mmCIF file of C-alpha atoms and ligand atoms in Angstrom:
data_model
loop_
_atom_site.group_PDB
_atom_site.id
_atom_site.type_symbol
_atom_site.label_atom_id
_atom_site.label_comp_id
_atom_site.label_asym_id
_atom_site.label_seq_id
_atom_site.Cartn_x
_atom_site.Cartn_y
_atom_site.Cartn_z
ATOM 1 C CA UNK A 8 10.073 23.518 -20.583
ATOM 2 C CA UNK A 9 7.654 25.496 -17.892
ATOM 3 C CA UNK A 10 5.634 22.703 -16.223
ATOM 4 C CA UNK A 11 3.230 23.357 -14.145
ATOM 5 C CA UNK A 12 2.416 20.288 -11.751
ATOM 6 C CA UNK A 13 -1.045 18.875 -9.986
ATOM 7 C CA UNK A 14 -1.538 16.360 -7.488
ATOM 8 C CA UNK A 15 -5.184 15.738 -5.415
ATOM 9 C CA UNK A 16 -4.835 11.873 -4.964
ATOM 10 C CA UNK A 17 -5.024 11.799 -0.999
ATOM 11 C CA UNK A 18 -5.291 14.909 1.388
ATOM 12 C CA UNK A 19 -3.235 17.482 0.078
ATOM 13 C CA UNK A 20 -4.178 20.021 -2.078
ATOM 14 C CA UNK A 21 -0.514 20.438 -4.487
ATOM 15 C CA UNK A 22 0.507 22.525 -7.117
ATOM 16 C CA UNK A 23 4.474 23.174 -8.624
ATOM 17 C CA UNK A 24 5.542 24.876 -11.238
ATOM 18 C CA UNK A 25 8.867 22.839 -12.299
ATOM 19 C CA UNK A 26 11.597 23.462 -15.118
ATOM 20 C CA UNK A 27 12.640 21.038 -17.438
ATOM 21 C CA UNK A 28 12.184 18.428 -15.088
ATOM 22 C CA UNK A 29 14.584 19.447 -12.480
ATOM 23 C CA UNK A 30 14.393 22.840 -11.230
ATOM 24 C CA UNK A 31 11.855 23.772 -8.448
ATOM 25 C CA UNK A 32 10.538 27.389 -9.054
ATOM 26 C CA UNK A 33 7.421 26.683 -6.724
ATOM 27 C CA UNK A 34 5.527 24.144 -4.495
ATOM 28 C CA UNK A 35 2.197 24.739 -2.751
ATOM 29 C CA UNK A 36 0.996 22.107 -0.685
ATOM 30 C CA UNK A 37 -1.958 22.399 1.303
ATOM 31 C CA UNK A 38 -2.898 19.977 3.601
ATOM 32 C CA UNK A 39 -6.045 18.821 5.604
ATOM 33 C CA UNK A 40 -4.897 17.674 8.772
ATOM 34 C CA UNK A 41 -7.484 19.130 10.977
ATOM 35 C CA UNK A 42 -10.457 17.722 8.824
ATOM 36 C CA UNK A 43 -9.287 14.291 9.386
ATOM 37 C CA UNK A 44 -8.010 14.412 12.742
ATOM 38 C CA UNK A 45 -11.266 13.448 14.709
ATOM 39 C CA UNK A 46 -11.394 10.760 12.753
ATOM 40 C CA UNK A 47 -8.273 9.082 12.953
ATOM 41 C CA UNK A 48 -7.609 8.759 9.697
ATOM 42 C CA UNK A 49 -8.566 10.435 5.797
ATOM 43 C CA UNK A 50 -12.088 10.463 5.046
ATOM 44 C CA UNK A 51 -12.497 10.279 1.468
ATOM 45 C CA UNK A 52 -16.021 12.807 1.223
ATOM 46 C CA UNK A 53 -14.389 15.716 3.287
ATOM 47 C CA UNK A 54 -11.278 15.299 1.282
ATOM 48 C CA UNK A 55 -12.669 15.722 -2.151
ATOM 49 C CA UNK A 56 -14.618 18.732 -0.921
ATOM 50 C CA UNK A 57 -11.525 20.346 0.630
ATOM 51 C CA UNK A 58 -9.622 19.362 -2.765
ATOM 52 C CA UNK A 59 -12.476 21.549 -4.292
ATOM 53 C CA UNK A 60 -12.037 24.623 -2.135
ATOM 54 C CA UNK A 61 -7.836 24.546 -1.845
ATOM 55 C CA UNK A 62 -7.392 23.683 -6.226
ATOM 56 C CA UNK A 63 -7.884 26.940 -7.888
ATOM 57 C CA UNK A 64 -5.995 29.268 -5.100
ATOM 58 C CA UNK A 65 -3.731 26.477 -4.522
ATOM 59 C CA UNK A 66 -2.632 26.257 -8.797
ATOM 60 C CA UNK A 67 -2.864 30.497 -8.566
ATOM 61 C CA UNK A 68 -0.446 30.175 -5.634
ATOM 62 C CA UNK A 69 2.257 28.285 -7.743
ATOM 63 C CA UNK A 70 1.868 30.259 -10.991
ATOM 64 C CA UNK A 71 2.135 33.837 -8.730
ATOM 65 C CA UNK A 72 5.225 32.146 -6.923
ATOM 66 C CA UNK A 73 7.239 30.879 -9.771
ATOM 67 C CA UNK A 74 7.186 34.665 -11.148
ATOM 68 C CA UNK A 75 5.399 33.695 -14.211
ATOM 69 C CA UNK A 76 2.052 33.476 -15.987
ATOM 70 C CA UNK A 77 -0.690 31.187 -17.091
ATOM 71 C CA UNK A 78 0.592 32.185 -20.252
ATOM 72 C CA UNK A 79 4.576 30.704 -20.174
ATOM 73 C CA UNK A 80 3.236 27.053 -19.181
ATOM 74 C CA UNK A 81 4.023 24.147 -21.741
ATOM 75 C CA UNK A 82 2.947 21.597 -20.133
ATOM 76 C CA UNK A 83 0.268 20.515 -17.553
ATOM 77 C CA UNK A 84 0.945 17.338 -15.488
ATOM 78 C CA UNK A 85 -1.494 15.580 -13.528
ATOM 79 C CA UNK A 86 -1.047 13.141 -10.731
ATOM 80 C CA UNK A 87 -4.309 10.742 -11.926
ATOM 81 C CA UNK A 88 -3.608 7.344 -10.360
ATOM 82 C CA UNK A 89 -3.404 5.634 -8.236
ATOM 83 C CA UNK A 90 -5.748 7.436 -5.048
ATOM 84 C CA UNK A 91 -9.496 7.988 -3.543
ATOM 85 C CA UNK A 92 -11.122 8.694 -6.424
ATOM 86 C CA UNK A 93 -12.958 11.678 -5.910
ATOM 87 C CA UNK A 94 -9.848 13.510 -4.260
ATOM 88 C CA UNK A 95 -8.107 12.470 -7.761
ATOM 89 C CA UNK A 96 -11.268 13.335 -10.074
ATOM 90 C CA UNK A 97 -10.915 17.074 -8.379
ATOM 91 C CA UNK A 98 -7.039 17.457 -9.604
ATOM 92 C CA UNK A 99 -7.429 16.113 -13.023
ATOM 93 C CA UNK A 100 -10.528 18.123 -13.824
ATOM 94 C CA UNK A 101 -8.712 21.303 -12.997
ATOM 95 C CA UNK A 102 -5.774 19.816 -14.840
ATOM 96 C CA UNK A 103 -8.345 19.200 -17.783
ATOM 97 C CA UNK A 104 -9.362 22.476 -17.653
ATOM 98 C CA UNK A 105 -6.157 23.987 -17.548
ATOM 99 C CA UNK A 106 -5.007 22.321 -20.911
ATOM 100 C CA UNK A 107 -7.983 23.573 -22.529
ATOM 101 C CA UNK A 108 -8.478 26.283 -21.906
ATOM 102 C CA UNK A 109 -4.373 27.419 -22.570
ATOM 103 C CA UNK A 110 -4.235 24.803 -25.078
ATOM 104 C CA UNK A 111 -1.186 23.251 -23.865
ATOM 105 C CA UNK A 112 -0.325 19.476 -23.834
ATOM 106 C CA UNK A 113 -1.521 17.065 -20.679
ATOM 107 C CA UNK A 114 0.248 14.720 -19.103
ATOM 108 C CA UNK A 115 -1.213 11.734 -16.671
ATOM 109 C CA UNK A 116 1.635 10.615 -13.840
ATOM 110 C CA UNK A 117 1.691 8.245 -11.629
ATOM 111 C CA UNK A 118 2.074 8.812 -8.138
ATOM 112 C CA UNK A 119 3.933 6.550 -6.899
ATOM 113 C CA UNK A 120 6.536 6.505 -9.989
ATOM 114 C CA UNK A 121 6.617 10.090 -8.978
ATOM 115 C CA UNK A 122 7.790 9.487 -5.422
ATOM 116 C CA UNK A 123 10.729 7.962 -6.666
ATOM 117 C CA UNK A 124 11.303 10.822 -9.331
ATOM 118 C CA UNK A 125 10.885 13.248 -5.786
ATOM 119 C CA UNK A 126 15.483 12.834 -5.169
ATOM 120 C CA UNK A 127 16.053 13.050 -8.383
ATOM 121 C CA UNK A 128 14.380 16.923 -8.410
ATOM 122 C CA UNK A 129 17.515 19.776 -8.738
ATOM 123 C CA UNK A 130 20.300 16.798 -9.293
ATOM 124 C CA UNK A 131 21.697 15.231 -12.260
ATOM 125 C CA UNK A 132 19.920 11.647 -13.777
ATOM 126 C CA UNK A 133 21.316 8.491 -11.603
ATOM 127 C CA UNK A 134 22.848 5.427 -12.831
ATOM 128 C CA UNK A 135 20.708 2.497 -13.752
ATOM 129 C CA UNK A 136 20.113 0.082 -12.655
ATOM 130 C CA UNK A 137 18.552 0.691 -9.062
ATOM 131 C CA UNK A 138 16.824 -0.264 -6.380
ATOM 132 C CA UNK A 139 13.995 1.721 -5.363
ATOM 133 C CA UNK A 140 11.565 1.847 -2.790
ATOM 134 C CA UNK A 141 8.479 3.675 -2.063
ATOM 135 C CA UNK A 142 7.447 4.054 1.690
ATOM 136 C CA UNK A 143 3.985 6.014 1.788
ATOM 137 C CA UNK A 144 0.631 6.171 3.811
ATOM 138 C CA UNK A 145 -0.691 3.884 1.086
ATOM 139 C CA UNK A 146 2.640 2.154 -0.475
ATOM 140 C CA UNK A 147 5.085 -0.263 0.742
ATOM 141 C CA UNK A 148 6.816 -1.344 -2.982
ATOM 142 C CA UNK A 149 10.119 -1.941 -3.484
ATOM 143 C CA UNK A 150 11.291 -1.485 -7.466
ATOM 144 C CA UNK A 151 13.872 -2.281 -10.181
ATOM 145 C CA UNK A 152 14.554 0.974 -12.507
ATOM 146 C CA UNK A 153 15.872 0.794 -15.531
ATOM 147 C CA UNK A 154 15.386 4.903 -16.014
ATOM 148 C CA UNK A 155 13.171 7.309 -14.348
ATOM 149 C CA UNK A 156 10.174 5.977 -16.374
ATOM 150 C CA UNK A 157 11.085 2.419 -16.573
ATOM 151 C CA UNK A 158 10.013 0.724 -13.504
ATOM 152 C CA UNK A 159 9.068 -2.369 -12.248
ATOM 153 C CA UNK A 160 7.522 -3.426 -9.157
ATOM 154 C CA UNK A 161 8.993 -6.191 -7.569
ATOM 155 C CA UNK A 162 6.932 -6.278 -4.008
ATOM 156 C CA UNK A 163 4.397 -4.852 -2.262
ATOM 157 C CA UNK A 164 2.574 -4.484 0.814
ATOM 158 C CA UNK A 165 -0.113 -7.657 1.136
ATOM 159 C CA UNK A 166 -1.906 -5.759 3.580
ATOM 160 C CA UNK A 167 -1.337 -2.258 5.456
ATOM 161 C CA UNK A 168 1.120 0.251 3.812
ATOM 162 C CA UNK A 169 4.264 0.920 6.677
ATOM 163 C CA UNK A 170 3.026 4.890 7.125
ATOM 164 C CA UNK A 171 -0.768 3.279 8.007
ATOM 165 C CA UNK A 172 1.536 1.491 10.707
ATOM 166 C CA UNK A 173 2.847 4.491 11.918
ATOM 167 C CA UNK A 174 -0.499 6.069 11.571
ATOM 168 C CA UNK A 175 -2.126 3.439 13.490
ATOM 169 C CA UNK A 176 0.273 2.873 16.022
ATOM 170 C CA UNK A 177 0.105 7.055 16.746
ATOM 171 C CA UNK A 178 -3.748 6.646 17.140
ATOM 172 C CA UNK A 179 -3.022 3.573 19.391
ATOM 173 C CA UNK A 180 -0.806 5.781 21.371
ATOM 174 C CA UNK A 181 -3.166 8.153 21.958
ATOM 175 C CA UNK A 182 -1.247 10.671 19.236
ATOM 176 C CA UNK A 183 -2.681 13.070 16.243
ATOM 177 C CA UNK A 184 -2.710 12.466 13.096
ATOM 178 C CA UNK A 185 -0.641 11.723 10.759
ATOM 179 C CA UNK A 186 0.878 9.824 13.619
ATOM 180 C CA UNK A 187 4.486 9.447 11.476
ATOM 181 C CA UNK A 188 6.388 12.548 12.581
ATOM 182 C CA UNK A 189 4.868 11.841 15.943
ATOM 183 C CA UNK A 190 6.446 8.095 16.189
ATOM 184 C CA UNK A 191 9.472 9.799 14.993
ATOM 185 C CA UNK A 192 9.574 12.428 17.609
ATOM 186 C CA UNK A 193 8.801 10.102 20.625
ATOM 187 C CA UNK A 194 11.040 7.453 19.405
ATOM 188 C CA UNK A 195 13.831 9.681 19.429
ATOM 189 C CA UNK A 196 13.499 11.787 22.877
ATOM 190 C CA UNK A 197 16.152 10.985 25.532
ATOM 191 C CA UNK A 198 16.321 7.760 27.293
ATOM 192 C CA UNK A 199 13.712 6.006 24.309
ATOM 193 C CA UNK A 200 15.065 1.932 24.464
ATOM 194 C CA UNK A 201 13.882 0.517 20.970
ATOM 195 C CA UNK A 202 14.571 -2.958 22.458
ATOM 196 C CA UNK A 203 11.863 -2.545 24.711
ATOM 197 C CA UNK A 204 9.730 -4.597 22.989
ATOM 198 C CA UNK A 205 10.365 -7.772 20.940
ATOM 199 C CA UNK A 206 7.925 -6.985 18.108
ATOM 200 C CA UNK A 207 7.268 -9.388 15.290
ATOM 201 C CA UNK A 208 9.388 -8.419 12.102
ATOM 202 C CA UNK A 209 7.375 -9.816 9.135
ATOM 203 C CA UNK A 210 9.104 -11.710 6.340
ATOM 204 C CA UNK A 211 6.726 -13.737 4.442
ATOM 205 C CA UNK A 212 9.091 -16.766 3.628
ATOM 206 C CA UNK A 213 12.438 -16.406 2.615
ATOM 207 C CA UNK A 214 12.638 -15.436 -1.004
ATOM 208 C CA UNK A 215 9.750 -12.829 -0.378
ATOM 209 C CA UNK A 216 9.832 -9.011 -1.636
ATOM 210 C CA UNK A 217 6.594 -8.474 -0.442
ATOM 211 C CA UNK A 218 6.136 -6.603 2.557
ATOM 212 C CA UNK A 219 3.271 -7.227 5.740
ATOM 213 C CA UNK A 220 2.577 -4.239 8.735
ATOM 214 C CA UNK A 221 -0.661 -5.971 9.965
ATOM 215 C CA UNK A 222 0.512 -8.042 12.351
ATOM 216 C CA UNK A 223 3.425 -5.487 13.630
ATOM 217 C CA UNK A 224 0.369 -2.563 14.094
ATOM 218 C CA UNK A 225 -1.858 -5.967 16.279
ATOM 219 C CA UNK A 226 1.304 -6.811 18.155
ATOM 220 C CA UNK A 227 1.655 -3.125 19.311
ATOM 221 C CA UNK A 228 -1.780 -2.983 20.149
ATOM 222 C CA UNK A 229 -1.702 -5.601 22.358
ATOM 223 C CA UNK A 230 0.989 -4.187 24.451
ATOM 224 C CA UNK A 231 -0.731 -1.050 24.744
ATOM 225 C CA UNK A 232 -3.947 -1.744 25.300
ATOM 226 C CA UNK A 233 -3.560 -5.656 26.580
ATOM 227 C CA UNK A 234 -5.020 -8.581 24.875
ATOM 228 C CA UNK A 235 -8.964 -9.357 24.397
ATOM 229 C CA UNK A 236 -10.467 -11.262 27.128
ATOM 230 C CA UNK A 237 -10.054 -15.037 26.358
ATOM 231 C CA UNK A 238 -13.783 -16.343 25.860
ATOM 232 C CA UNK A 239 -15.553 -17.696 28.492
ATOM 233 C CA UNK A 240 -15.982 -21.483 28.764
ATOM 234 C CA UNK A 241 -19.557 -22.600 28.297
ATOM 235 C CA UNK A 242 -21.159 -22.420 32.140
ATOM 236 C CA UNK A 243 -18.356 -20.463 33.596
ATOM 237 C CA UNK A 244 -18.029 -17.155 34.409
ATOM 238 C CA UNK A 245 -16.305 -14.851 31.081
ATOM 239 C CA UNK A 246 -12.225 -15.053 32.141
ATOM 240 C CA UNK A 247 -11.563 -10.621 33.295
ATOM 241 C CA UNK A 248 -9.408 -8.717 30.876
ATOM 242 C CA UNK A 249 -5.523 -9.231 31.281
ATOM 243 C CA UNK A 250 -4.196 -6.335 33.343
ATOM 244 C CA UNK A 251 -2.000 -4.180 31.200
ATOM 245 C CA UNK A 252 0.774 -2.076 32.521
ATOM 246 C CA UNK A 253 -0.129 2.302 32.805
ATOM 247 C CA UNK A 254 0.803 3.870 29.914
ATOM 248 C CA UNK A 255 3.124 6.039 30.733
ATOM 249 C CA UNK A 256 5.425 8.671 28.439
ATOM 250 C CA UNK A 257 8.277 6.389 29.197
ATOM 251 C CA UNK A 258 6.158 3.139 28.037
ATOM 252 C CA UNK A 259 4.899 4.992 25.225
ATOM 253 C CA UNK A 260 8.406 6.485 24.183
ATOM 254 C CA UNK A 261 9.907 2.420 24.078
ATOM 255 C CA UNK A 262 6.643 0.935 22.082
ATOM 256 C CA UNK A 263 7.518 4.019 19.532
ATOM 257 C CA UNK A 264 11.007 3.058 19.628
ATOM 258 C CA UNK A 265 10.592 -0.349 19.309
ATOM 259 C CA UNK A 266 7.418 -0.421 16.552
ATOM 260 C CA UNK A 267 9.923 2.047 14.709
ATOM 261 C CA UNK A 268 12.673 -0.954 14.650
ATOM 262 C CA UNK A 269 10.680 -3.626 13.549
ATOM 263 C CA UNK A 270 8.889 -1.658 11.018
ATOM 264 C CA UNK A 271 11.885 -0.154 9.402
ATOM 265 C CA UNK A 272 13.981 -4.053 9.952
ATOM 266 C CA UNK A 273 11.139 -4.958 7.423
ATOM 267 C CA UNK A 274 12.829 -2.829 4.886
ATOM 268 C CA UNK A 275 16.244 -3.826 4.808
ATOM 269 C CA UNK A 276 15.179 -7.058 5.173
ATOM 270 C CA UNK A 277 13.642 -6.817 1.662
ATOM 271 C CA UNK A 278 16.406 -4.669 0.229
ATOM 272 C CA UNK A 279 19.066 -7.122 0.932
ATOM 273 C CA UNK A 280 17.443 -9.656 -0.542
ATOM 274 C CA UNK A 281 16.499 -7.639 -3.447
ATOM 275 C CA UNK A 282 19.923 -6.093 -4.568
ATOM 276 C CA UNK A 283 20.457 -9.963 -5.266
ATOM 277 C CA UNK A 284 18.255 -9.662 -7.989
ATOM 278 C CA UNK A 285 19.678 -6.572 -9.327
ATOM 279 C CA UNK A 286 22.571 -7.202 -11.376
ATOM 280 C CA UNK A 287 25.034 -4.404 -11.449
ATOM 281 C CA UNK A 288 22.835 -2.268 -9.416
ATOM 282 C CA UNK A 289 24.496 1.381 -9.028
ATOM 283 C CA UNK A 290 22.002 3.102 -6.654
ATOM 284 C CA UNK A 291 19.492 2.918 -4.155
ATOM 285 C CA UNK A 292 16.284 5.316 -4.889
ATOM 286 C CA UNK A 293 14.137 5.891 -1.981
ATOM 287 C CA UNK A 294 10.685 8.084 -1.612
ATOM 288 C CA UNK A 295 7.328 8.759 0.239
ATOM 289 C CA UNK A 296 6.378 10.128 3.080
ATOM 290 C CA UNK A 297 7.998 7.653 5.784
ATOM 291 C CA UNK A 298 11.463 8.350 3.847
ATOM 292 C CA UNK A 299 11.233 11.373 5.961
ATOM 293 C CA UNK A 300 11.706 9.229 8.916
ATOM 294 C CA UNK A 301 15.327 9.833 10.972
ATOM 295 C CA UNK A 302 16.092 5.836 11.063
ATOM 296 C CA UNK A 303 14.726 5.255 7.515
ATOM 297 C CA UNK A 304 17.093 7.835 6.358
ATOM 298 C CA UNK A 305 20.036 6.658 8.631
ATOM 299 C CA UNK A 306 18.989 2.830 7.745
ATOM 300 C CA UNK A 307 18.929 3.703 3.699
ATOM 301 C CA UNK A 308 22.890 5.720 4.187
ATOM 302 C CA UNK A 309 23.936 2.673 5.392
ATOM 303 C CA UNK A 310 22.490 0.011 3.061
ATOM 304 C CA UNK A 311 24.010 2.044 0.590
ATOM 305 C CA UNK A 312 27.116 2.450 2.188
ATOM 306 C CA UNK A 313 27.509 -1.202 2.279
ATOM 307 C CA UNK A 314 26.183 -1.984 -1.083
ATOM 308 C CA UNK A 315 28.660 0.750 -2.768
ATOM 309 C CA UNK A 316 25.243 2.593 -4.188
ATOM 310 C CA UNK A 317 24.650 6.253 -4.311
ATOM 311 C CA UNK A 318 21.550 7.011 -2.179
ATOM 312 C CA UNK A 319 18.728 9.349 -3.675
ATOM 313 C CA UNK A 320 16.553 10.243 -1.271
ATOM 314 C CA UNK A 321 14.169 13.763 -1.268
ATOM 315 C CA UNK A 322 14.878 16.384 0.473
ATOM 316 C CA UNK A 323 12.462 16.515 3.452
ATOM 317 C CA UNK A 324 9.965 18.582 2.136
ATOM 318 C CA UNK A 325 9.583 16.708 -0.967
ATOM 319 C CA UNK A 326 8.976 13.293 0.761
ATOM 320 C CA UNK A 327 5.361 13.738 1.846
ATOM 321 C CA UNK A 328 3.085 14.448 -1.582
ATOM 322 C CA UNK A 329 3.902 17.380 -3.251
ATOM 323 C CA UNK A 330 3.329 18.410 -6.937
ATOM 324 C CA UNK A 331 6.744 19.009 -7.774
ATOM 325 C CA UNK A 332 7.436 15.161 -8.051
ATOM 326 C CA UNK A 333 4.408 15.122 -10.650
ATOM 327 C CA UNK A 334 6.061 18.210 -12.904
ATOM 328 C CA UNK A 335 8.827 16.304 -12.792
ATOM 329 C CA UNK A 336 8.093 13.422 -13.948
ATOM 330 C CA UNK A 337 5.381 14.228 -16.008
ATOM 331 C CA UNK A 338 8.232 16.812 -18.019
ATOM 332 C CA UNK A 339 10.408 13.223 -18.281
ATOM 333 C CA UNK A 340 6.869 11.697 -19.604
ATOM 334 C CA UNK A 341 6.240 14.093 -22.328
ATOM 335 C CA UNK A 342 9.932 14.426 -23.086
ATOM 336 C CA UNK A 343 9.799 10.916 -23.946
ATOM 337 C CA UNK A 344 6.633 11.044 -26.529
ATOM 338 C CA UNK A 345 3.937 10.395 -23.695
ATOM 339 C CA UNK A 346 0.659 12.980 -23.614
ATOM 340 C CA UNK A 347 -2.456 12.506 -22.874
ATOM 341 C CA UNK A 348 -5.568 13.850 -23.934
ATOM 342 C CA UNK A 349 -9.152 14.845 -22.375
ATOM 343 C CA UNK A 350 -10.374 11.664 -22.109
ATOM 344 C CA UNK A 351 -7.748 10.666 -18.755
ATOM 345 C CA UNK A 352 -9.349 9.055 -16.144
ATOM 346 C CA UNK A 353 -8.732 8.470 -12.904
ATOM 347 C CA UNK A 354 -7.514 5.297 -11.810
ATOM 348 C CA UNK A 355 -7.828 4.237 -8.224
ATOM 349 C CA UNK A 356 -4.893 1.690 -8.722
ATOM 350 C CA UNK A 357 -0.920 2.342 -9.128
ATOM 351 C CA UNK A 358 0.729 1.215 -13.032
ATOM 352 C CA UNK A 359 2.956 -1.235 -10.910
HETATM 353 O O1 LIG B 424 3.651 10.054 0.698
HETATM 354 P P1 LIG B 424 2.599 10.510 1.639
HETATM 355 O O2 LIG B 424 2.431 11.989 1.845
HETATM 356 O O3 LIG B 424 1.195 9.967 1.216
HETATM 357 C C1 LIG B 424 0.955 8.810 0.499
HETATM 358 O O4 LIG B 424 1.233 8.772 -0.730
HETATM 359 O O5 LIG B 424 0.465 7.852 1.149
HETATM 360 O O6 LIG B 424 2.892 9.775 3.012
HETATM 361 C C2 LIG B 424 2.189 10.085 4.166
HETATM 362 C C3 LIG B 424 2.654 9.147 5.253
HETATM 363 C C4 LIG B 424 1.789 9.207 6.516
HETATM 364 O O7 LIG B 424 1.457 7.889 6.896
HETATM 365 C C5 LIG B 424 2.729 9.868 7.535
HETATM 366 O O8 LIG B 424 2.481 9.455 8.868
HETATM 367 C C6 LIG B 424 4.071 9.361 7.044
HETATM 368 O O9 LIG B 424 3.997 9.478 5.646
HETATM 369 N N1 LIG B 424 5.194 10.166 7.562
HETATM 370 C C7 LIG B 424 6.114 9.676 8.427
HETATM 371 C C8 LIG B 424 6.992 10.745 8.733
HETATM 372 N N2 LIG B 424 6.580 11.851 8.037
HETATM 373 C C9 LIG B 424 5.464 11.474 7.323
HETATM 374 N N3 LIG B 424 6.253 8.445 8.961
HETATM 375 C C10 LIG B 424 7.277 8.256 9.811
HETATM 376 N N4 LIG B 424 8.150 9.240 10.171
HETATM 377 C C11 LIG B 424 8.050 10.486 9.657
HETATM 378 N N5 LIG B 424 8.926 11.430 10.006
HETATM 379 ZN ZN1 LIG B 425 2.130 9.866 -1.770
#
């Protein structure tokens, strides 16, 4: 089965064509960086619009690539939930289109189902149960899979998603965006100390799968920037700003370090407590784009090392959002009796 995959939900413009469910033939992704970077962040009106100018050539790319034509698809799948909505409204009316006008089948996928389908592209189907875990710009979940379409959430973020951490702390840092790869770099140059800095590793009582980065992102910028002035008394004089230490590439290489500790501790935290839950659990799934991180990756080989689990975890360039992950999964979707129709919508929120 020829699928040809479509994802729009954030700021990359993504189209794959996929085979039966496994085998890449092409993935376009193009991404927005330098819209959002003066702004520190993805703004959702410049997004959609770019979405709008990137879909068609983007979707052209990945049919020309794959070596075949419009003609050969079976099957179009569409990342609709969860997102901005406008950036996913773009995707799923080309998607729409698409269907219609070849008069093949539609699928909707969810995203973040699809980041754990992104190890399981050009391999063989895992054992069940497992343990999977998103880690995103807008997830933190952690999941118990039953097969690639049964999946249930068992905790989430209450507040910022760990790659808005990274992001933040970047901007904090003075860095580009998406700060991620930039943490990443820093944190690993020569001499980097992650125990630097003591910073607060959240874990939310002690049965908790749910996950917290806001006070990890404050912490940070508190010993980067110093802490607010301490209000003045009524009838004195305001108290002056702390005085915070220069930062320097060797302070900002040890708050990257250290941030990058805590943040990741978070996870394993939550994965050792929620193997516990998992009876018989044979393997530890792992996706989004902080999976692309070099101690998430080292940190997941060893949890399942020690848990005697088989680690799936994407290839690098299929840990940020791609469209592959949605042919994928959306191939597994339709396989299974799932299609949708013209009446989709977009849905701002993940399944769970
Ligand atoms: O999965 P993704 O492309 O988008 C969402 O679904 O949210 O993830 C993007 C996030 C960004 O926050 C980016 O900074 C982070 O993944 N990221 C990384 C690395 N590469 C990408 N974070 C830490 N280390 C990296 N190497
Ligand atoms: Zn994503």
């Amino acid at each position: 089965m020829i699928v040809l995959g479509i994802e729009s939900s954030c700021d990359e413009t993504a189209a794959s064509v996929v085979i039966d469910g496994r085998e890449v033939r092409s993935s376009i992704v193009a991404s927005q960086y330098e819209l959002h970077e003066e702004f520190g962040g993805v703004v959702p009106e410049i997004a959609s619009r770019a979405h709008e100018q990137h879909i068609l050539p983007v979707v052209r790319d990945a049919i020309a690539q794959a070596g075949i034509t419009q003609a050969d698809i079976d099957l179009i799948a569409i990342g609709h939930r969860p997102g901005l909505i406008g950036s996913l409204l773009v995707g799923l009316s080309a998607a729409k289109a698409l269907s219609w006008s070849l008069g093949v089948p539609l699928v909707g996928v969810d995203h973040v189902h699809a980041h754990l389908y992104a190890g399981m592209l050009g391999r063989d189907e895992p054992q069940y149960p497992a343990l999977g875990l998103v880690v995103s710009g807008g997830h933190t979940s952690i999941y118990e899979l039953r097969s690639a379409l049964k999946v249930k959430r068992l905790g989430t973020t209450i507040d910022d998603a760990i790659g808005e951490a990274f992001d933040k702390v970047a901007s904090i840092l003075g860095l580009g965006h998406p700060g991620g790869p930039q943490i990443d770099a820093l944190a690993r140059e020569p001499g980097a100390n992650d125990r630097s800095f003591d910073f607060p590793v959240s874990r939310l009582g002690k049965d908790s799968l749910d996950f917290s980065y806001s006070g990890l992102k404050t912490a940070v910028l508190y010993e980067a920037k110093g802490k607010p002035a301490p209000p003045a008394l009524p009838g004195k004089d305001p108290l002056p700003k702390p005085e915070v230490p220069e930062l320097t590439p060797e302070r900002m290489r040890d708050i990257a370090a250290s941030f990058q500790r805590a943040a990741v501790r978070a996870l394993t935290i939550k994965l050792d407590r929620a193997i516990e839950r998992i009876d018989g659990c044979q393997t530890l799934i792992v996706g989004g784009g902080v999976s692309a991180n070099t101690l998430v990756r080292s940190k997941m080989h060893e949890f399942a090392g020690a848990h005697g689990l088989e680690l799936i975890i994407p290839q690098i360039g299929y840990c940020v959002d791609n469209a592959a992950m949605i042919a994928g999964l959306g191939e597994r979707l339709f396989s299974s009796g799932q299609a949708d129709d013209l009446t989709l919508s977009a849905v701002p929120t993940t399944a769970c």
